[in-house]
Short mmCIF file of C-alpha atoms (C1' of nucleotides) in Angstrom, two decimals:
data_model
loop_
_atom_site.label_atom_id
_atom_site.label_comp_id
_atom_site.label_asym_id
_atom_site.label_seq_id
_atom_site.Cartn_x
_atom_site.Cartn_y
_atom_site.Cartn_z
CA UNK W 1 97.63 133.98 -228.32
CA UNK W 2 95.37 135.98 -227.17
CA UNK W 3 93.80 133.99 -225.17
CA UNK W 4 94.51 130.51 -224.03
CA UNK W 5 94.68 128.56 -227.26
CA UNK W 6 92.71 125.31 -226.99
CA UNK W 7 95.88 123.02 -226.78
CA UNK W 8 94.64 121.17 -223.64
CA UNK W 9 91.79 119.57 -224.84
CA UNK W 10 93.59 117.11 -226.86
CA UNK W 11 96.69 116.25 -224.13
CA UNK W 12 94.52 116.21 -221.58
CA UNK W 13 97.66 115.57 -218.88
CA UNK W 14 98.09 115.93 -215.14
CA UNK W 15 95.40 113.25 -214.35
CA UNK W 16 95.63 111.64 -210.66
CA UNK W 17 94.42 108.31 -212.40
CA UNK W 18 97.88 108.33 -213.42
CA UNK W 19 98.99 105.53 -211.08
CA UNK W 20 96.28 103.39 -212.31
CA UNK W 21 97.36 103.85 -215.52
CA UNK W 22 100.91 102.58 -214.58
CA UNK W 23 100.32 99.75 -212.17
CA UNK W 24 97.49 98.63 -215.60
CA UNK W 25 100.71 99.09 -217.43
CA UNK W 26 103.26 97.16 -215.35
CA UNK W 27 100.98 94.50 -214.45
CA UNK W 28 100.46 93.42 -218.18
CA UNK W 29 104.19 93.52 -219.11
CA UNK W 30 104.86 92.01 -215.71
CA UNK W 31 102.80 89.16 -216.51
CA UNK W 32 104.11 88.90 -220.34
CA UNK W 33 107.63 88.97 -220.43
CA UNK W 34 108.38 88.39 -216.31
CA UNK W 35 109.76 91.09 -214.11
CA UNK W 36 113.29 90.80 -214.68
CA UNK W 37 112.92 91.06 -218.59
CA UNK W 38 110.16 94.38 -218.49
CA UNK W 39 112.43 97.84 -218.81
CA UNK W 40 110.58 100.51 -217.03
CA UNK W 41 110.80 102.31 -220.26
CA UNK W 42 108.58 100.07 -221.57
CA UNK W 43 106.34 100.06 -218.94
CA UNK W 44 106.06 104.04 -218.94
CA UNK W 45 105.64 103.97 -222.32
CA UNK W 46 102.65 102.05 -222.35
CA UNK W 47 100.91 104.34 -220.12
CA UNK W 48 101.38 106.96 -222.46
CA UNK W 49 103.94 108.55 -220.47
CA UNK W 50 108.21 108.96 -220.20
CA UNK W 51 109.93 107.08 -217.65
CA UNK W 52 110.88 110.04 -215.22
CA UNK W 53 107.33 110.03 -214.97
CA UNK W 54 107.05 106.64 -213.56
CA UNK W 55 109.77 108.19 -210.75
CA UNK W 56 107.46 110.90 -209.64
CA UNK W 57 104.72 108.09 -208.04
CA UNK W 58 106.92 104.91 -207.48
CA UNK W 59 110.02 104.64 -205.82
CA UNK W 60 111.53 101.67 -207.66
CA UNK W 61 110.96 99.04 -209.75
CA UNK W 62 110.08 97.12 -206.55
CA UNK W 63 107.70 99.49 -205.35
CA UNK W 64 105.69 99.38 -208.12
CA UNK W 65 105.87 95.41 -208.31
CA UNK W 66 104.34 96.28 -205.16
CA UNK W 67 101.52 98.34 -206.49
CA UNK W 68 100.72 96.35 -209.17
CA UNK W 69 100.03 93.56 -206.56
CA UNK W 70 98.34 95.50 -203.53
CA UNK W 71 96.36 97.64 -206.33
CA UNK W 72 95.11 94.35 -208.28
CA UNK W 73 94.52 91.73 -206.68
CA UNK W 74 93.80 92.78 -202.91
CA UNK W 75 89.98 94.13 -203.93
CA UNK W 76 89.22 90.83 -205.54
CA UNK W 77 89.41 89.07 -202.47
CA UNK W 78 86.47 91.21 -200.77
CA UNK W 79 84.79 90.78 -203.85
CA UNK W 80 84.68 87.34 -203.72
CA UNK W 81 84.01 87.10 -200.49
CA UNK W 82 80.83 88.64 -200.68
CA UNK W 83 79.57 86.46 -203.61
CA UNK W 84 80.23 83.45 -201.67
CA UNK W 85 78.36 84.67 -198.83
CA UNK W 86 75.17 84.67 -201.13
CA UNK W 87 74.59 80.58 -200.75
CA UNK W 88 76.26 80.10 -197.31
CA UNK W 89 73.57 77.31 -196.81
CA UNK W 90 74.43 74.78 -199.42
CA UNK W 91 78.01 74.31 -199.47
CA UNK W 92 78.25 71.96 -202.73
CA UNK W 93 76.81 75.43 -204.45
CA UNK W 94 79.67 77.61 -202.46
CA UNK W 95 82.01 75.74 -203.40
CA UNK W 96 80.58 76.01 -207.20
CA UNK W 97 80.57 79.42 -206.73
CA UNK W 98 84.22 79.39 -204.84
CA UNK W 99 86.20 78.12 -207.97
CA UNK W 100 84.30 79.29 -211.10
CA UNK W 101 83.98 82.66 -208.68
CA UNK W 102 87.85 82.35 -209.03
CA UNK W 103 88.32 81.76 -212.57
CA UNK W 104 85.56 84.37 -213.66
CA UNK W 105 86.98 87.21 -211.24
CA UNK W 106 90.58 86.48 -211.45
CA UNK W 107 91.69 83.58 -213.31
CA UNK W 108 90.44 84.52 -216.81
CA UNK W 109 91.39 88.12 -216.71
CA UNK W 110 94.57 89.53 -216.76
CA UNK W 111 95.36 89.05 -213.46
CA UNK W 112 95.55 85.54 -214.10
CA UNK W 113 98.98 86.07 -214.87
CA UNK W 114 99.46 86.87 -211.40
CA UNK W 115 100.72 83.48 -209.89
CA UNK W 116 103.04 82.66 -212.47
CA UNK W 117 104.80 86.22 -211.27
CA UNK W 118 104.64 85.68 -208.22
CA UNK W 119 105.55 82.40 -208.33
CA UNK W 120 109.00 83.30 -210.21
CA UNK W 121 109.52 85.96 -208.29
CA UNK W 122 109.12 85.09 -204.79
CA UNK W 123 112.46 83.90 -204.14
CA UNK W 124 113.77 87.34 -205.37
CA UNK W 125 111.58 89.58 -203.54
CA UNK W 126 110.81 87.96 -200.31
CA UNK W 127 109.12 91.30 -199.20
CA UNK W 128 106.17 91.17 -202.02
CA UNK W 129 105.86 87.49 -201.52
CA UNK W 130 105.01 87.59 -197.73
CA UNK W 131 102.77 90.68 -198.19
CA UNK W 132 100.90 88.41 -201.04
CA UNK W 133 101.33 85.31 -199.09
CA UNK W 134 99.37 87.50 -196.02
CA UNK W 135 97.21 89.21 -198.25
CA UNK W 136 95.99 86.97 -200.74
CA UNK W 137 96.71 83.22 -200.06
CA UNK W 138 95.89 83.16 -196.83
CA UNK W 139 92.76 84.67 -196.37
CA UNK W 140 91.91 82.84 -199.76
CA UNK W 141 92.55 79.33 -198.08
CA UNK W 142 90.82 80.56 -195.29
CA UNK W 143 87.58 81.13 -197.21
CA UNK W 144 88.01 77.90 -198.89
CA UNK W 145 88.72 75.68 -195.64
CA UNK W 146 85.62 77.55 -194.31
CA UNK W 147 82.87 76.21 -196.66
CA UNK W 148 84.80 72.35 -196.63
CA UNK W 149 84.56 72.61 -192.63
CA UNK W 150 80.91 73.69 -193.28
CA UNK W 151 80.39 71.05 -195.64
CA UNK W 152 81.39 68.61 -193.30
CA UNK W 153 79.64 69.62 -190.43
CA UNK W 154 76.50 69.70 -192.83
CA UNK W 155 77.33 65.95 -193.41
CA UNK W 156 78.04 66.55 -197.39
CA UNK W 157 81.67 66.09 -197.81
CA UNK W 158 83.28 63.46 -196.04
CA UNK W 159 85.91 64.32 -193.35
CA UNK W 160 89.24 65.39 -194.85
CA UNK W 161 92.46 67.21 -193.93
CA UNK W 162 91.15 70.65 -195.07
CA UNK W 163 94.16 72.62 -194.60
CA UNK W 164 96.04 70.54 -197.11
CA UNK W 165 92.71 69.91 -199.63
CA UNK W 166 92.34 73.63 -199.76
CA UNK W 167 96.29 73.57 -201.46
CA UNK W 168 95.18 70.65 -203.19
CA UNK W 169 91.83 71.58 -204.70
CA UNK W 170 93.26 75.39 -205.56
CA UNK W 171 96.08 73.47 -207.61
CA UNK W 172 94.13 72.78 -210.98
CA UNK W 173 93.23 76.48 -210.76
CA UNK W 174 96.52 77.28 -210.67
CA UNK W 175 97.52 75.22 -213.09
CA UNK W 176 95.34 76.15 -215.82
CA UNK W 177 95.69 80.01 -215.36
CA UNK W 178 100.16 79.05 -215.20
CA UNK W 179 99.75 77.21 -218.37
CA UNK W 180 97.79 80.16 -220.47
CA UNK W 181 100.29 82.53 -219.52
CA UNK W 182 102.78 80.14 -220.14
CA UNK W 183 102.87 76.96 -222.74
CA UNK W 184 99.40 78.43 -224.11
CA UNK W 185 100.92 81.47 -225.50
CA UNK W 186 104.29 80.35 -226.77
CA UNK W 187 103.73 76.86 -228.06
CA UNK W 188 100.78 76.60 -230.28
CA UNK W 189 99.11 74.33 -228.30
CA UNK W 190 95.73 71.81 -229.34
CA UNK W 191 94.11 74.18 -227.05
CA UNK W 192 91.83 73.44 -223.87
CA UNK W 193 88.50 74.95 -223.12
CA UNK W 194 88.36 76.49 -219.28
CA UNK W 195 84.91 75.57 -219.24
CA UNK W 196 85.31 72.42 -219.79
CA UNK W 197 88.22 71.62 -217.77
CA UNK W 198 86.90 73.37 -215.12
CA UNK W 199 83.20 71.16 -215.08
CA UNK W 200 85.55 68.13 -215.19
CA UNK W 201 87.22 68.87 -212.72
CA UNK W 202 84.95 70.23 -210.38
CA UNK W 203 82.77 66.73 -211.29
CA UNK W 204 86.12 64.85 -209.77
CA UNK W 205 86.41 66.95 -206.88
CA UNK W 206 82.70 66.82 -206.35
CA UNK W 207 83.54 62.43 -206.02
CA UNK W 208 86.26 62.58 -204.17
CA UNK W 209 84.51 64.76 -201.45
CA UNK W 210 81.01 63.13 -201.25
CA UNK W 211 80.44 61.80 -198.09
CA UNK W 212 78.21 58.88 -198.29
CA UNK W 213 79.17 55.93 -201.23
CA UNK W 214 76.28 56.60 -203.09
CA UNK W 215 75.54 60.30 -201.85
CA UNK W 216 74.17 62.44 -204.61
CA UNK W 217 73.55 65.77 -205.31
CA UNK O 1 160.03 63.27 -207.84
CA UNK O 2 161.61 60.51 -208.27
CA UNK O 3 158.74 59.32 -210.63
CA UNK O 4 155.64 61.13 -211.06
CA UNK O 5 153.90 62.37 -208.09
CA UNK O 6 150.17 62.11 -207.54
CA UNK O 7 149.84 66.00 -208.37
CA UNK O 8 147.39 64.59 -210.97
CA UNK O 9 144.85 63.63 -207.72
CA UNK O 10 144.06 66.79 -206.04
CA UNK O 11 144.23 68.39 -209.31
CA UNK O 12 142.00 66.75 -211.20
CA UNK O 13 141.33 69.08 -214.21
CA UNK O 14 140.31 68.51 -217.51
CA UNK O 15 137.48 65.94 -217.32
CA UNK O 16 135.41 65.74 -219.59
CA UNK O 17 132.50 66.17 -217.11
CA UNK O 18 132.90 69.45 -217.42
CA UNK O 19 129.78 70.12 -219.01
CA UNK O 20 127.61 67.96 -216.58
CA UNK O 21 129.31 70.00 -213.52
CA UNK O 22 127.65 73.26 -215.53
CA UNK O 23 124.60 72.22 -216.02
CA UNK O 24 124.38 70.99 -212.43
CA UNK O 25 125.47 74.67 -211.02
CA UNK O 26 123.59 76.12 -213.82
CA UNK O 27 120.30 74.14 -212.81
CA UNK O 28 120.67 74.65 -209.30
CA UNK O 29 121.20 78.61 -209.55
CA UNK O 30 118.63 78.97 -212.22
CA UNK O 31 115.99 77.12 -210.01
CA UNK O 32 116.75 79.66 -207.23
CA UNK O 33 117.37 82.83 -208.79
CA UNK O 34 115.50 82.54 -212.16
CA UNK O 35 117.10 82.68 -215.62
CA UNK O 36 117.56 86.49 -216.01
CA UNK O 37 118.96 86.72 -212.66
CA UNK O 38 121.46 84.27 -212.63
CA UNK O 39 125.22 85.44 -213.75
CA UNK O 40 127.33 83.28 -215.71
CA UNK O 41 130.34 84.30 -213.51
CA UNK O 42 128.14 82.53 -210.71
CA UNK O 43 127.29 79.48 -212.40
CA UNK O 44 131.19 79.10 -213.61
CA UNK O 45 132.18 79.86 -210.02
CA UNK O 46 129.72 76.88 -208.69
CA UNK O 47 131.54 74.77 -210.61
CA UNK O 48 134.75 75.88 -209.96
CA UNK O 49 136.09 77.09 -213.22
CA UNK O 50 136.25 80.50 -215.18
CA UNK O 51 133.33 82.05 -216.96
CA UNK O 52 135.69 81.67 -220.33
CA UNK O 53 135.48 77.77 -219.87
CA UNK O 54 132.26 77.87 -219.48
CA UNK O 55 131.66 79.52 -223.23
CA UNK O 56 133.70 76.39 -224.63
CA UNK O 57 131.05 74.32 -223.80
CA UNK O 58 128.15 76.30 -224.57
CA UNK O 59 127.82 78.86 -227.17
CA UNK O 60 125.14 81.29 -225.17
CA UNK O 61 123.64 81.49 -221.98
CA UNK O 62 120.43 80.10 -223.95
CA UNK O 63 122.51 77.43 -225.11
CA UNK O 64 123.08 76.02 -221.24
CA UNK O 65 119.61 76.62 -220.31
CA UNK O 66 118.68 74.15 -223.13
CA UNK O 67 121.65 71.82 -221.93
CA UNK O 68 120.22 71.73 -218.01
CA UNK O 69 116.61 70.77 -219.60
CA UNK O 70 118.01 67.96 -222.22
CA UNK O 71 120.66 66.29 -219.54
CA UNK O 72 118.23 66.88 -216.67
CA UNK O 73 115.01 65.92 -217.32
CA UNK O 74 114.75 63.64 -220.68
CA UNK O 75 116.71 60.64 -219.12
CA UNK O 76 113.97 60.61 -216.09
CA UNK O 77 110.97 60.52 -218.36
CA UNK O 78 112.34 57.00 -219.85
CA UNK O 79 113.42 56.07 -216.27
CA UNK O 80 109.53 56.64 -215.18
CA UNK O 81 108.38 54.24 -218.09
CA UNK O 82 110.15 51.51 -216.83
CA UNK O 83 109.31 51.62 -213.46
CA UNK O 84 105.29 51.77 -214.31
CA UNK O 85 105.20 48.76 -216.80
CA UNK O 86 106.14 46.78 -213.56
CA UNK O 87 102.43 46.88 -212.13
CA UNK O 88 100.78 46.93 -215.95
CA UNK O 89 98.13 45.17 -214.77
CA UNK O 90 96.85 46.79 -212.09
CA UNK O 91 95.57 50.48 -212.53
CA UNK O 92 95.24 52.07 -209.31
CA UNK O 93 98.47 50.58 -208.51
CA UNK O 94 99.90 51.87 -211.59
CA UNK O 95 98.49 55.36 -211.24
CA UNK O 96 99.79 55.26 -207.56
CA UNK O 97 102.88 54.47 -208.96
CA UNK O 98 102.85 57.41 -211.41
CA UNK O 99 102.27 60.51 -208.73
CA UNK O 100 104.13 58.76 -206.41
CA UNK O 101 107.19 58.30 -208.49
CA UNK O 102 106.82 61.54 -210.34
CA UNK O 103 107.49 62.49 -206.97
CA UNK O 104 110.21 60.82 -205.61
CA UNK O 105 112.01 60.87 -208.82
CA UNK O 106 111.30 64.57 -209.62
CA UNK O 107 109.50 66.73 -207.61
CA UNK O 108 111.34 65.88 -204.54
CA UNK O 109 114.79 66.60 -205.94
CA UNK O 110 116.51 69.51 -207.52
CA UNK O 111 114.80 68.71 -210.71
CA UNK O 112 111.20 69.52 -209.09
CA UNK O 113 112.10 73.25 -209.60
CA UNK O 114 112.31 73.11 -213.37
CA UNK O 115 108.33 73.61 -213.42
CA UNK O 116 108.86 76.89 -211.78
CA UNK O 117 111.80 77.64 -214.27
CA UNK O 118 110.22 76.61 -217.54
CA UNK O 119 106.96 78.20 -216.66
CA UNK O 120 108.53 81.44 -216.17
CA UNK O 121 110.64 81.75 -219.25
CA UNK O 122 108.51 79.79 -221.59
CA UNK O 123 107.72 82.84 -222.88
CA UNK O 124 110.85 84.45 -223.88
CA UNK O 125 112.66 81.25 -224.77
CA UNK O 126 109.88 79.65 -226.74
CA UNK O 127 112.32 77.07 -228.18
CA UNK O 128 113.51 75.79 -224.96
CA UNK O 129 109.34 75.77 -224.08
CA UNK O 130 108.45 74.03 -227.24
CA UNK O 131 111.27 71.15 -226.82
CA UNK O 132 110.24 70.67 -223.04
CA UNK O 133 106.97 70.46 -224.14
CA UNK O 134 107.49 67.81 -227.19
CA UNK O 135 110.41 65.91 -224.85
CA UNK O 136 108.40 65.97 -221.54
CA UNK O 137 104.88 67.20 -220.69
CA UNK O 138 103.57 65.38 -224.19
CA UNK O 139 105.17 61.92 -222.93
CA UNK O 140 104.49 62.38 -219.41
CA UNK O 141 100.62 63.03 -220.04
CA UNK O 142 100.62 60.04 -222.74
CA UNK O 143 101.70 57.81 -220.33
CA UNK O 144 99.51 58.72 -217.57
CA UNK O 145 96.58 58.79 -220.13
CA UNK O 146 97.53 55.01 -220.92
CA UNK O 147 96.98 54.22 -217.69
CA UNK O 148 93.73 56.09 -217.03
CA UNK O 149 92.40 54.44 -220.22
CA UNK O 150 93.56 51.24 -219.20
CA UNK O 151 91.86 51.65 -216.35
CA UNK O 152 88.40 52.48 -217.88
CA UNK O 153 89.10 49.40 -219.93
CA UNK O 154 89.27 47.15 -216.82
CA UNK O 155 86.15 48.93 -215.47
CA UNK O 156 88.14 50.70 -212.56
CA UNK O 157 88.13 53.96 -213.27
CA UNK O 158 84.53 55.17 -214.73
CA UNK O 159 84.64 57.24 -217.94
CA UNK O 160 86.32 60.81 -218.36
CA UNK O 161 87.66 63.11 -220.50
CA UNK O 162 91.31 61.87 -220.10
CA UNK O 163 92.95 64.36 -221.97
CA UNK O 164 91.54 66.61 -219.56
CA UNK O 165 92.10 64.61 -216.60
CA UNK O 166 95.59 64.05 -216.85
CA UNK O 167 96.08 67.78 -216.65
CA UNK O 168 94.51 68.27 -213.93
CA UNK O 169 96.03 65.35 -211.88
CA UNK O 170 99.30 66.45 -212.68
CA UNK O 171 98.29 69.97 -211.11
CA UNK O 172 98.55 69.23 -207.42
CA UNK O 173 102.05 67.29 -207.80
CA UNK O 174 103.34 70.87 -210.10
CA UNK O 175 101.81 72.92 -207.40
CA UNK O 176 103.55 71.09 -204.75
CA UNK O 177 106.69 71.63 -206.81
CA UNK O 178 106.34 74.88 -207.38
CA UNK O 179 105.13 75.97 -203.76
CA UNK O 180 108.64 74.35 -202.30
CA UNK O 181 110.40 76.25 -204.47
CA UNK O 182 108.93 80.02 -204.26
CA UNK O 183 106.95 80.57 -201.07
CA UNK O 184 108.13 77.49 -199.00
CA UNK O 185 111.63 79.48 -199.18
CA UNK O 186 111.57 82.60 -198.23
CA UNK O 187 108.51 82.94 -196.49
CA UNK O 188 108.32 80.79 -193.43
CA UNK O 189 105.56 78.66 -193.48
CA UNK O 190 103.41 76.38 -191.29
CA UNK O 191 105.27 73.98 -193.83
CA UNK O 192 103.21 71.27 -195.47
CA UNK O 193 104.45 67.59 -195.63
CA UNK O 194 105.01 66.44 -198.93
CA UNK O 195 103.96 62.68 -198.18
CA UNK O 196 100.58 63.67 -196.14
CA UNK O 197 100.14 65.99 -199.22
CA UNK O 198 100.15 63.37 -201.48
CA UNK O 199 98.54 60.31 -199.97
CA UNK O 200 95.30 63.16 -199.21
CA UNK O 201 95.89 63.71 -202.71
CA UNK O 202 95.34 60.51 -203.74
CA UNK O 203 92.88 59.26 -201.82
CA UNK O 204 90.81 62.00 -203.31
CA UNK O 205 91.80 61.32 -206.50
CA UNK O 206 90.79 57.55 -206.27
CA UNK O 207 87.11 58.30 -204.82
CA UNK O 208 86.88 60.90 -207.59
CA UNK O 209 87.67 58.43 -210.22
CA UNK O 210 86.04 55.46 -208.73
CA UNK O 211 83.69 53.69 -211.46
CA UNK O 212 81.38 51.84 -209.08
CA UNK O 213 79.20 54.40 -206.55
CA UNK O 214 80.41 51.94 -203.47
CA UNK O 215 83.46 50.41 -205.20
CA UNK O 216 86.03 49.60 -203.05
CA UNK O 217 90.06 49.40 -203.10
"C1'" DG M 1 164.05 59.38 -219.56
"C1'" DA M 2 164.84 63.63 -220.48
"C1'" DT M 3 163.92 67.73 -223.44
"C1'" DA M 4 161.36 70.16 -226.66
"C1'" DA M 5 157.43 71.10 -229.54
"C1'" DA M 6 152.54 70.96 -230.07
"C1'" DT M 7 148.07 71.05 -228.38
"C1'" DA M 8 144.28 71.16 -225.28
"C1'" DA M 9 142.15 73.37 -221.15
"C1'" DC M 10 141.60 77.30 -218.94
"C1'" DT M 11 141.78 82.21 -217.39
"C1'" DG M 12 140.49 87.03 -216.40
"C1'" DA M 13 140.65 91.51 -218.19
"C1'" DC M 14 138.07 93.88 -221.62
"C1'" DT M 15 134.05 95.51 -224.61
"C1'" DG M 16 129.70 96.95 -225.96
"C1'" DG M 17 125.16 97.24 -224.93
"C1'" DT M 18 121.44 97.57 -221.59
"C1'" DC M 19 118.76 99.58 -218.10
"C1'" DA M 20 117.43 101.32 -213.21
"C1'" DG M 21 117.58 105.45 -211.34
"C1'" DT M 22 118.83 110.88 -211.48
"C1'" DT M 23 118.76 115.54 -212.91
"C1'" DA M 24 118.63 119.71 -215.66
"C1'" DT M 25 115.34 121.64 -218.37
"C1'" DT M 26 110.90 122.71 -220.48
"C1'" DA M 27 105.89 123.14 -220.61
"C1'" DA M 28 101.36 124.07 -218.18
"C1'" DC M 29 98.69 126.16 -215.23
"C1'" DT M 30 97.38 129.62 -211.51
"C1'" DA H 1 105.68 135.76 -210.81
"C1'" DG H 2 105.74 130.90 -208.78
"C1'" DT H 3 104.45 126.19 -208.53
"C1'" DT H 4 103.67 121.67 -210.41
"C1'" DA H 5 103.91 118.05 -214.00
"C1'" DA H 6 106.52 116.03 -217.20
"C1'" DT H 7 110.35 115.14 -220.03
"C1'" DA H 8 114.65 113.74 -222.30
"C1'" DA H 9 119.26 113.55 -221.81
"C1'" DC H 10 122.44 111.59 -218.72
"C1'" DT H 11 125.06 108.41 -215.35
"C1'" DG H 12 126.92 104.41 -213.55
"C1'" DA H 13 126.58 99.71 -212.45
"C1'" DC H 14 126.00 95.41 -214.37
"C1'" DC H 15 126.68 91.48 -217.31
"C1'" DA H 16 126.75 88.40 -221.68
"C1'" DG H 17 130.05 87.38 -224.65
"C1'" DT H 18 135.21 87.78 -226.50
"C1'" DC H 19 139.99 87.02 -226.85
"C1'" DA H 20 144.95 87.46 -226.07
"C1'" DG H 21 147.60 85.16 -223.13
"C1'" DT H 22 148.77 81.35 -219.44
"C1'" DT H 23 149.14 76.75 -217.67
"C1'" DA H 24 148.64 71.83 -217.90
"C1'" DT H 25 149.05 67.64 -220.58
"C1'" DT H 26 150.31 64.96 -224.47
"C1'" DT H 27 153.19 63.78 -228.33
"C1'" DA H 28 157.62 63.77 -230.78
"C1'" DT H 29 162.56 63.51 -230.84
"C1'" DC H 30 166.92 62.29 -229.29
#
DNA sequence: GATAAATAACTGACTGGTCAGTTATTAACT
DNA sequence: AGTTAATAACTGACCAGTCAGTTATTTATC
């Protein structure tokens, strides 16, 4: 040992990414097996690291429920917000954009599994839920009810209740993301294609919406 | 005591609805604290007997959880058939029929949080998963695909993937469901009438599947 | 109809394993 | 040296499942 002996290169510790790595972790497992049934063990383990590790960036296994929800999801919303932006003149097209923009971004990727957590979960940890209910519903519906009121007041969907449409037309969303990361994955079922359940139903919510009986777009 | 008292009355042990009285504590507690974090010793308790008892009725906590689905849900399923072949000639009526009753018979009662439950464990308890899907989703969405198809038949509805469809009509009733139990609870919200909910609901569903560009019911 | 024997229903203390959270120790780097 | 990052062994609470023992109810016997 003369000098410092070239160990490093392949451990390659001490990163600051190291949260990342751990929410990445959690959020997975989270979404797998549900919160109550993911040891943090397992979760630590993942990211390549022991669980006293885990301890020296999250408080508890709450906290980092926490992370893994402020840390994933909350940048998607800005992101989506600014792709919607790009056809704020036609809103049949926004509202294209608003739900495949959803799937795409969210929906089809891991965080998909996100709802179904949450959803379980809520009643547990009231604290999460109302920080995702602020964070991430709300200004979600918010976008939404914005290009139906714009719709309207362009004359291309017909009037509506838009607070409770915006629940109703994000439920199929919901749905199909609940049902991979449930059903899907357990029960070996005769499969559905997103894409096409998505263009039917986006066909039947373009219908329901138009505004004049033989409107077309 | 001259002759026997009525001890027996406020008594009252040994039924042999013992195992209806657990599943109904069991469903109730699992619907508001999740499987994994309900205790036996609780679900006993709720129905007023020792956790011992409760293991002479049920081999495992898996076990009950398969009990609550079979007593709770199958009998409703044949329940909903009867009630729809009432209006078998009219589909709108009949489809009305369907969300509404799903509804009123389900989602609106204690049962309406089993959607939450079984798509949060379907994962670890894939058998309980597959039987709820073979016992319930698979007859629900046959029956609602008769009477889309019927429909088409009678030149009501126009064409659509129906397989698809019924999915995604079911979405908004499960999403209900699922909202009233998770973030309805503990968060307070602006709360959302259920029958506003669903007569928006179905008014958009009707325009979306109307066959005729200006057809009318 | 009483008394006793047999059985069915029930209990709650106990066990064994699990897992969130802690801490004493080691390795890495400056 | 001292400081920081990480670990692995540890603790203690918790809980599904068990079982030896208790209490209620029925059946048998006189």
């Amino acid at each position: 040992m003369t000098e410092q002996v070239k160990k490093k290169a392949p451990v390659r510790r001490r990163k600051e990414a190291r949260p990342q790595e751990l929410t990445a972790a959690a959020l997975s497992l989270f979404v797998e097996k549900g919160f109550a049934a993911t040891r943090l063990d397992e979760v630590a383990a993942r990211a390549g690291v022991s669980k006293g590790t885990l301890y020296l960036y999250f408080d508890s296994k709450e906290a980092l429920f926490l992370a893994v929800i402020r840390e994933g999801i909350v940048p998607i919303i800005d992101e989506g917000r600014k792709l919607l932006v790009a056809h704020a003149d036609d809103p049949v097209r926004m509202l294209r954009e608003y739900l495949f923009g959803w799937w795409s971004l969210f929906g089809a990727t891991e965080l998909g599994g996100v709802p179904k957590l949450m959803t379980s979960e809520a009643q547990n940890f009231p604290e999460v839920a109302q920080y995702y209910l602020r964070e991430v519903i709300q200004p979600g519906k918010a976008l939404m009810q914005a290009v139906l009121d714009r719709g309207v007041a362009k004359g291309v969907f017909r009037p509506t209740d838009s607070a409770l449409v915006t629940h109703i037309l994000m439920a199929p969303l919901l749905h199909l993301a609940l049902w991979r990361h449930s059903f899907a994955v357990c029960c070996q079922v005769p499969d559905m294609d997103p894409q096409a359940y998505l263009e039917t139903y986006f066909d039947l919510v373009l219908k329901g919406l138009a505004a004049a009986p033989e409107g077309g777009v």
